[in-house]
Coordinates of C-alpha atoms in Angstrom, one line a residue:
I130 CA 0.0 0.0 0.0
Q131 CA 1.0 3.6 -0.4
A132 CA 3.0 5.1 2.5
Y133 CA 3.0 8.8 3.2
T134 CA 5.5 11.2 4.6
H135 CA 4.3 14.8 5.1
F136 CA 1.0 13.3 3.8
Q137 CA 2.7 13.1 0.4
P138 CA 3.2 9.7 -1.4
A139 CA 6.5 8.1 -0.3
Q140 CA 7.6 4.5 -0.7
L141 CA 5.3 1.5 -0.2
T142 CA 4.4 -0.2 3.1
T143 CA 1.8 -2.8 4.1
V144 CA -1.4 -2.6 6.0
G145 CA 0.1 -4.9 8.7
K146 CA 3.1 -2.7 9.1
R147 CA 0.9 0.4 9.6
A148 CA -1.3 -1.4 12.1
C149 CA 1.9 -2.5 14.0
L150 CA 2.9 1.2 14.3
W151 CA -0.4 1.8 16.1
A152 CA -0.2 -1.3 18.2
Q153 CA 3.4 -0.6 19.2
D154 CA 2.4 2.8 20.7
F155 CA -0.3 1.2 22.8
A156 CA 2.0 -1.6 23.8
L157 CA 4.6 0.9 25.0
D158 CA 1.9 2.6 27.1
L159 CA 0.9 -0.7 28.6
E160 CA 4.5 -1.4 29.6
T161 CA 4.8 2.1 31.1
I162 CA 1.6 1.4 33.2
E163 CA 3.0 -2.0 34.2
Q164 CA 6.1 -0.3 35.5
L165 CA 4.1 2.5 37.2
V166 CA 1.9 0.0 39.1
T167 CA 5.0 -1.7 40.5
R168 CA 6.7 1.7 41.3
L169 CA 3.8 3.5 43.0
P170 CA 4.3 3.4 46.8
M171 CA 1.6 4.0 49.4
R172 CA 1.9 6.9 51.8
G173 CA 1.5 4.5 54.7
V174 CA 1.0 5.6 58.3
K175 CA 3.0 8.7 58.7
G176 CA 0.9 11.1 60.9
T177 CA 0.0 14.7 60.4
T178 CA 3.3 16.0 59.2
G179 CA 4.9 12.7 58.2
T180 CA 7.1 12.3 61.3
Q181 CA 5.0 9.4 62.8
A182 CA 5.1 11.3 66.1
S183 CA 1.6 10.2 67.1
F184 CA 2.6 6.6 66.7
V185 CA 5.7 7.0 68.8
Q186 CA 3.2 8.1 71.6
L187 CA 0.9 5.2 70.8
F188 CA 3.6 2.6 71.3
S189 CA 5.4 4.5 74.1
G190 CA 4.7 1.7 76.6
L191 CA 7.1 -0.6 74.9
A192 CA 10.4 -1.3 76.6
S193 CA 12.8 0.5 74.2
A194 CA 13.0 3.0 71.4
D195 CA 14.1 0.2 69.1
Q196 CA 10.9 -1.7 69.9
V197 CA 8.8 1.4 69.2
D198 CA 10.6 1.8 65.8
D199 CA 10.1 -1.8 64.9
R200 CA 6.4 -1.7 65.8
I201 CA 5.8 1.4 63.8
R202 CA 7.6 -0.1 60.8
E203 CA 5.5 -3.2 61.2
L204 CA 2.2 -1.2 61.4
D205 CA 3.2 0.7 58.3
R206 CA 4.0 -2.5 56.4
K207 CA 0.8 -4.2 57.4
V208 CA -1.4 -1.3 56.4
C209 CA 0.3 -1.1 53.0
E210 CA -0.1 -4.9 52.5
A211 CA -3.8 -4.6 53.5
M212 CA -4.3 -1.9 50.8
G213 CA -2.5 -4.0 48.1
F214 CA 0.9 -2.2 48.1
D215 CA 4.2 -3.8 48.7
R216 CA 5.9 -0.7 50.1
S217 CA 5.3 2.7 51.5
I218 CA 7.0 5.9 50.5
P219 CA 10.1 6.4 52.8
V220 CA 9.4 10.0 53.7
S221 CA 6.3 12.3 53.3
G222 CA 4.7 15.4 54.6
Q223 CA 1.1 15.3 55.6
T224 CA 0.4 13.8 52.1
Y225 CA 2.5 11.7 49.8
T226 CA 4.5 13.8 47.3
R227 CA 2.1 15.0 44.6
K228 CA 4.8 14.1 42.1
L229 CA 3.2 10.6 42.1
D230 CA 0.0 12.2 40.6
T231 CA 2.1 13.6 37.7
W232 CA 3.2 10.0 36.9
V233 CA -0.4 8.7 36.9
V234 CA -1.9 11.5 34.7
S235 CA 1.1 11.5 32.4
A236 CA 0.6 7.8 31.8
L237 CA -3.0 8.4 30.9
A238 CA -2.0 11.3 28.6
D239 CA 0.4 9.0 26.8
V240 CA -2.5 6.5 26.2
A241 CA -4.6 9.4 24.9
G242 CA -1.7 10.4 22.6
S243 CA -1.4 6.9 21.1
A244 CA -5.2 6.9 20.5
A245 CA -5.1 10.3 18.9
K246 CA -2.3 9.2 16.5
F247 CA -4.4 6.1 15.6
A248 CA -7.6 8.2 15.1
T249 CA -5.8 10.9 13.2
D250 CA -4.3 8.4 10.8
L251 CA -7.8 6.8 10.3
R252 CA -9.3 10.2 9.5
L253 CA -6.6 10.8 6.8
L254 CA -7.0 7.3 5.4
A255 CA -10.8 7.7 5.4
H256 CA -10.4 10.7 3.1
E257 CA -8.4 8.5 0.8
R258 CA -11.1 5.8 1.1
E259 CA -8.4 3.3 2.0
I260 CA -9.1 2.3 5.6
E261 CA -12.2 3.4 7.5
E262 CA -13.8 3.1 10.9
P263 CA -17.0 1.0 11.1
F264 CA -20.2 2.7 9.9
G265 CA -23.6 1.5 11.1
A266 CA -26.3 0.5 8.7
K267 CA -28.5 3.3 9.9
Q268 CA -25.8 5.7 11.0
I269 CA -26.2 9.2 9.6
G270 CA -22.9 10.7 8.5
S271 CA -24.2 14.3 8.0
S272 CA -27.6 15.8 8.8
A273 CA -27.4 17.8 5.5
M274 CA -25.4 15.6 3.2
A275 CA -26.9 12.1 3.3
Y276 CA -24.1 10.5 1.3
K277 CA -21.3 11.3 3.8
R278 CA -19.4 8.9 6.0
N279 CA -17.9 11.2 8.6
P280 CA -15.3 9.4 10.9
M281 CA -17.1 10.6 14.0
R282 CA -15.6 7.9 16.3
S283 CA -12.1 8.9 15.4
E284 CA -13.0 12.6 15.7
R285 CA -14.4 12.0 19.2
I286 CA -11.1 10.2 20.2
C287 CA -9.1 13.2 19.0
A288 CA -11.4 15.6 21.0
L289 CA -11.2 13.6 24.2
A290 CA -7.4 13.0 23.8
R291 CA -6.9 16.8 23.5
F292 CA -8.8 17.2 26.8
V293 CA -6.7 14.6 28.6
H294 CA -3.5 16.3 27.3
S295 CA -4.8 19.6 28.7
L296 CA -5.1 17.9 32.1
A297 CA -1.5 16.6 32.2
G298 CA 0.1 19.9 33.2
S299 CA -2.2 20.5 36.1
P300 CA -0.7 17.9 38.5
R301 CA 2.8 19.4 37.9
E302 CA 1.4 22.8 38.9
T303 CA -0.2 21.2 42.0
H304 CA 3.1 19.4 42.9
G305 CA 5.1 22.6 42.5
N306 CA 2.7 24.7 44.6
Q307 CA 2.5 22.5 47.7
W308 CA 3.9 24.5 50.6
L309 CA 6.3 22.8 52.9
E310 CA 4.5 19.8 54.5
R311 CA 1.2 20.5 52.8
T312 CA -1.4 23.0 51.7
L313 CA -5.0 22.4 50.8
D314 CA -4.9 23.9 47.3
D315 CA -4.2 20.5 45.9
S316 CA -7.5 18.9 47.0
A317 CA -10.2 20.4 44.7
N318 CA -7.8 20.3 41.7
R319 CA -6.9 16.6 42.2
R320 CA -10.6 15.6 42.6
L321 CA -11.3 17.0 39.2
V322 CA -8.1 16.3 37.2
I323 CA -7.4 12.7 38.3
T324 CA -11.0 11.6 38.1
E325 CA -11.7 13.2 34.7
A326 CA -8.4 12.0 33.2
F327 CA -9.4 8.4 34.1
L328 CA -12.9 8.8 32.8
A329 CA -11.9 10.5 29.5
T330 CA -9.2 7.9 28.9
D331 CA -11.7 5.1 29.6
A332 CA -14.0 6.7 27.0
I333 CA -11.1 6.9 24.5
L334 CA -10.2 3.3 24.9
N335 CA -13.9 2.3 24.5
L336 CA -13.9 4.0 21.1
V337 CA -10.5 2.5 20.2
V338 CA -11.8 -1.0 20.9
D339 CA -15.0 -0.4 19.0
I340 CA -13.2 0.9 15.9
S341 CA -10.6 -1.8 16.0
A342 CA -13.2 -4.5 16.1
G343 CA -14.9 -3.2 12.9
L344 CA -12.1 -1.6 11.0
V345 CA -12.8 -1.6 7.2
V346 CA -10.0 -2.0 4.7
N347 CA -10.8 -1.3 1.1
P348 CA -8.2 -3.3 -1.1
A349 CA -9.5 -1.9 -4.4
M350 CA -8.8 1.7 -3.2
L351 CA -5.5 0.7 -1.8
R352 CA -4.5 -0.7 -5.2
R353 CA -5.9 2.2 -7.1
N354 CA -4.0 4.8 -5.1
M355 CA -0.8 2.7 -5.2
A356 CA -1.1 2.4 -9.0
D357 CA -1.0 6.2 -9.3
E358 CA 2.4 6.4 -7.6
L359 CA 4.1 3.0 -8.3
P360 CA 5.3 4.1 -11.7
F361 CA 7.2 7.0 -10.1
M362 CA 8.8 4.7 -7.6
A363 CA 9.8 2.3 -10.3
T364 CA 11.9 4.9 -12.2
E365 CA 14.9 4.5 -9.9
N366 CA 15.1 0.8 -10.5
V367 CA 14.4 1.2 -14.2
L368 CA 17.3 3.7 -14.4
M369 CA 19.7 1.4 -12.7
R370 CA 18.8 -1.6 -14.9
A371 CA 19.2 0.6 -18.0
V372 CA 22.6 1.8 -16.9
E373 CA 23.7 -1.7 -16.1
A374 CA 22.7 -2.6 -19.7
G375 CA 25.2 0.0 -21.0
G376 CA 23.1 3.2 -21.1
D377 CA 24.4 6.7 -20.4
R378 CA 23.2 7.5 -16.9
Q379 CA 22.9 11.3 -17.3
A380 CA 21.0 11.0 -20.6
L381 CA 18.7 8.3 -19.2
H382 CA 18.1 10.3 -16.0
E383 CA 17.1 13.3 -18.1
R384 CA 14.7 11.3 -20.2
I385 CA 13.0 9.8 -17.1
R386 CA 12.8 13.3 -15.5
V387 CA 11.0 14.7 -18.5
L388 CA 8.7 11.7 -18.8
S389 CA 7.8 11.8 -15.1
L390 CA 6.9 15.5 -15.3
E391 CA 4.7 14.9 -18.3
A392 CA 3.0 12.0 -16.5
A393 CA 2.5 14.1 -13.3
E394 CA 0.9 16.8 -15.4
A395 CA -1.5 14.2 -16.8
L396 CA -2.4 13.1 -13.3
K397 CA -3.2 16.7 -12.3
A398 CA -5.4 17.0 -15.4
G399 CA -7.5 14.1 -14.1
R400 CA -6.0 11.4 -16.4
D401 CA -4.4 8.1 -15.5
N402 CA -0.8 7.8 -14.7
D403 CA 0.7 6.8 -18.1
L404 CA 4.4 6.9 -17.1
I405 CA 4.8 3.2 -17.6
E406 CA 3.6 3.5 -21.2
R407 CA 5.9 6.4 -21.7
M408 CA 8.9 4.5 -20.5
R409 CA 8.0 1.4 -22.4
A410 CA 8.0 3.4 -25.6
D411 CA 11.6 4.5 -24.9
P412 CA 14.0 2.0 -26.7
E413 CA 16.5 2.0 -23.8
L414 CA 14.1 2.2 -20.9
G415 CA 11.4 0.0 -22.2
P416 CA 13.1 -3.5 -21.8
H417 CA 13.6 -2.9 -18.1
V418 CA 10.1 -1.6 -17.1
Q419 CA 8.0 -4.8 -16.6
D420 CA 10.3 -6.4 -14.0
Q421 CA 10.1 -3.3 -11.8
L422 CA 6.3 -3.2 -11.4
D423 CA 5.9 -5.8 -8.6
P424 CA 4.9 -3.8 -5.5
G425 CA 6.7 -6.4 -3.4
R426 CA 10.0 -4.9 -4.5
Y427 CA 9.2 -1.7 -2.7
V428 CA 8.0 -2.7 0.8
G429 CA 11.5 -3.7 2.1
R430 CA 11.4 -5.8 5.2
A431 CA 7.9 -4.7 6.2
P432 CA 6.4 -8.2 6.3
A433 CA 9.4 -9.6 8.3
Q434 CA 9.2 -6.6 10.7
V435 CA 5.5 -7.4 11.3
D436 CA 6.3 -11.0 12.1
D437 CA 9.1 -10.1 14.4
Y438 CA 7.1 -7.5 16.2
L439 CA 4.0 -9.7 16.6
G440 CA 6.2 -12.2 18.5
E441 CA 7.1 -9.5 21.0
L442 CA 3.5 -8.3 21.2
E443 CA 2.2 -11.7 21.9
A444 CA 4.5 -12.1 24.9
L445 CA 3.3 -8.8 26.3
L446 CA -0.4 -9.7 25.8
A447 CA 0.1 -13.1 27.4
R448 CA 0.8 -11.4 30.7
H449 CA -2.7 -9.9 30.5
A450 CA -4.5 -12.9 29.1
H451 CA -6.6 -13.1 32.3
R452 CA -8.2 -9.8 31.3
D453 CA -9.1 -11.0 27.8
G454 CA -12.8 -10.8 27.1
R455 CA -13.7 -8.8 30.2
F456 CA -14.4 -5.6 28.2
T457 CA -17.0 -5.0 25.5
A458 CA -17.0 -1.6 23.8
R459 CA -20.3 0.2 23.7
V460 CA -20.6 3.3 21.4
R461 CA -23.6 5.3 20.5
V462 CA -23.5 6.9 17.1

């Protein structure tokens, strides 16, 4: 299929390779979240300013200061274990450092970014009619233009992702503006930001699952768009073969340049790309054209890269196999 850089036709790729680019972003996010879950400590039992002074008083009847320390450490450990944490943060003020909140919301913003990249690509590909999000049998694309198939799910992902991204800076501001052991200007902000970041990311992933389950690939359009550009890609190989056969490189290059410009003008005028026919009519270029028209020559290692990456991805997904099937996307259109 046609690959694009700067949204201009570039070399070829495959549908699988493009899908792996999307999947890899989400996989990296999942690995980040895995690491975050293991890194996040609990505040534990630290008291009003983090010194555990009240617990020193609570256990003051013990025989020695060492016993008091041991008992407080044990209490801290048991409370953490009861809450599902394997450790507590070593030092804190009245609250755990709000830097931890920046980790959490940043991880959610990363997920939103991956989803926005996926959705933005689909919006572009839908314009080319190459790959589209699912479209319900009774779905209305436009209230005015009945024929339209607007990519509303992808657009909704982009809107929600932008919202999550806007939230990501707030925890950093909250962290930086905590005075000494604690001020209360974190509370109202955290209740909004953290909650809404999770809710919006959940809605984004709901849309991603729904789109992925019904993604539509249009092979005929992929072939048609590729056919418009493949002749231009073939020119380099045709030139090399013609030079190997004894042709003058500068003269051949100039002839290909002129023929390519003429074919490009024909395309802009709404006609088919006739560059292949133009090169076939050239006595030195013509014998080398047919062998260079196989699209497989221009995808490089894309198929092998897909196979290699899927092996890595399967290992990651296997760690989460117990969650498979527990989520069903529900989207109203």
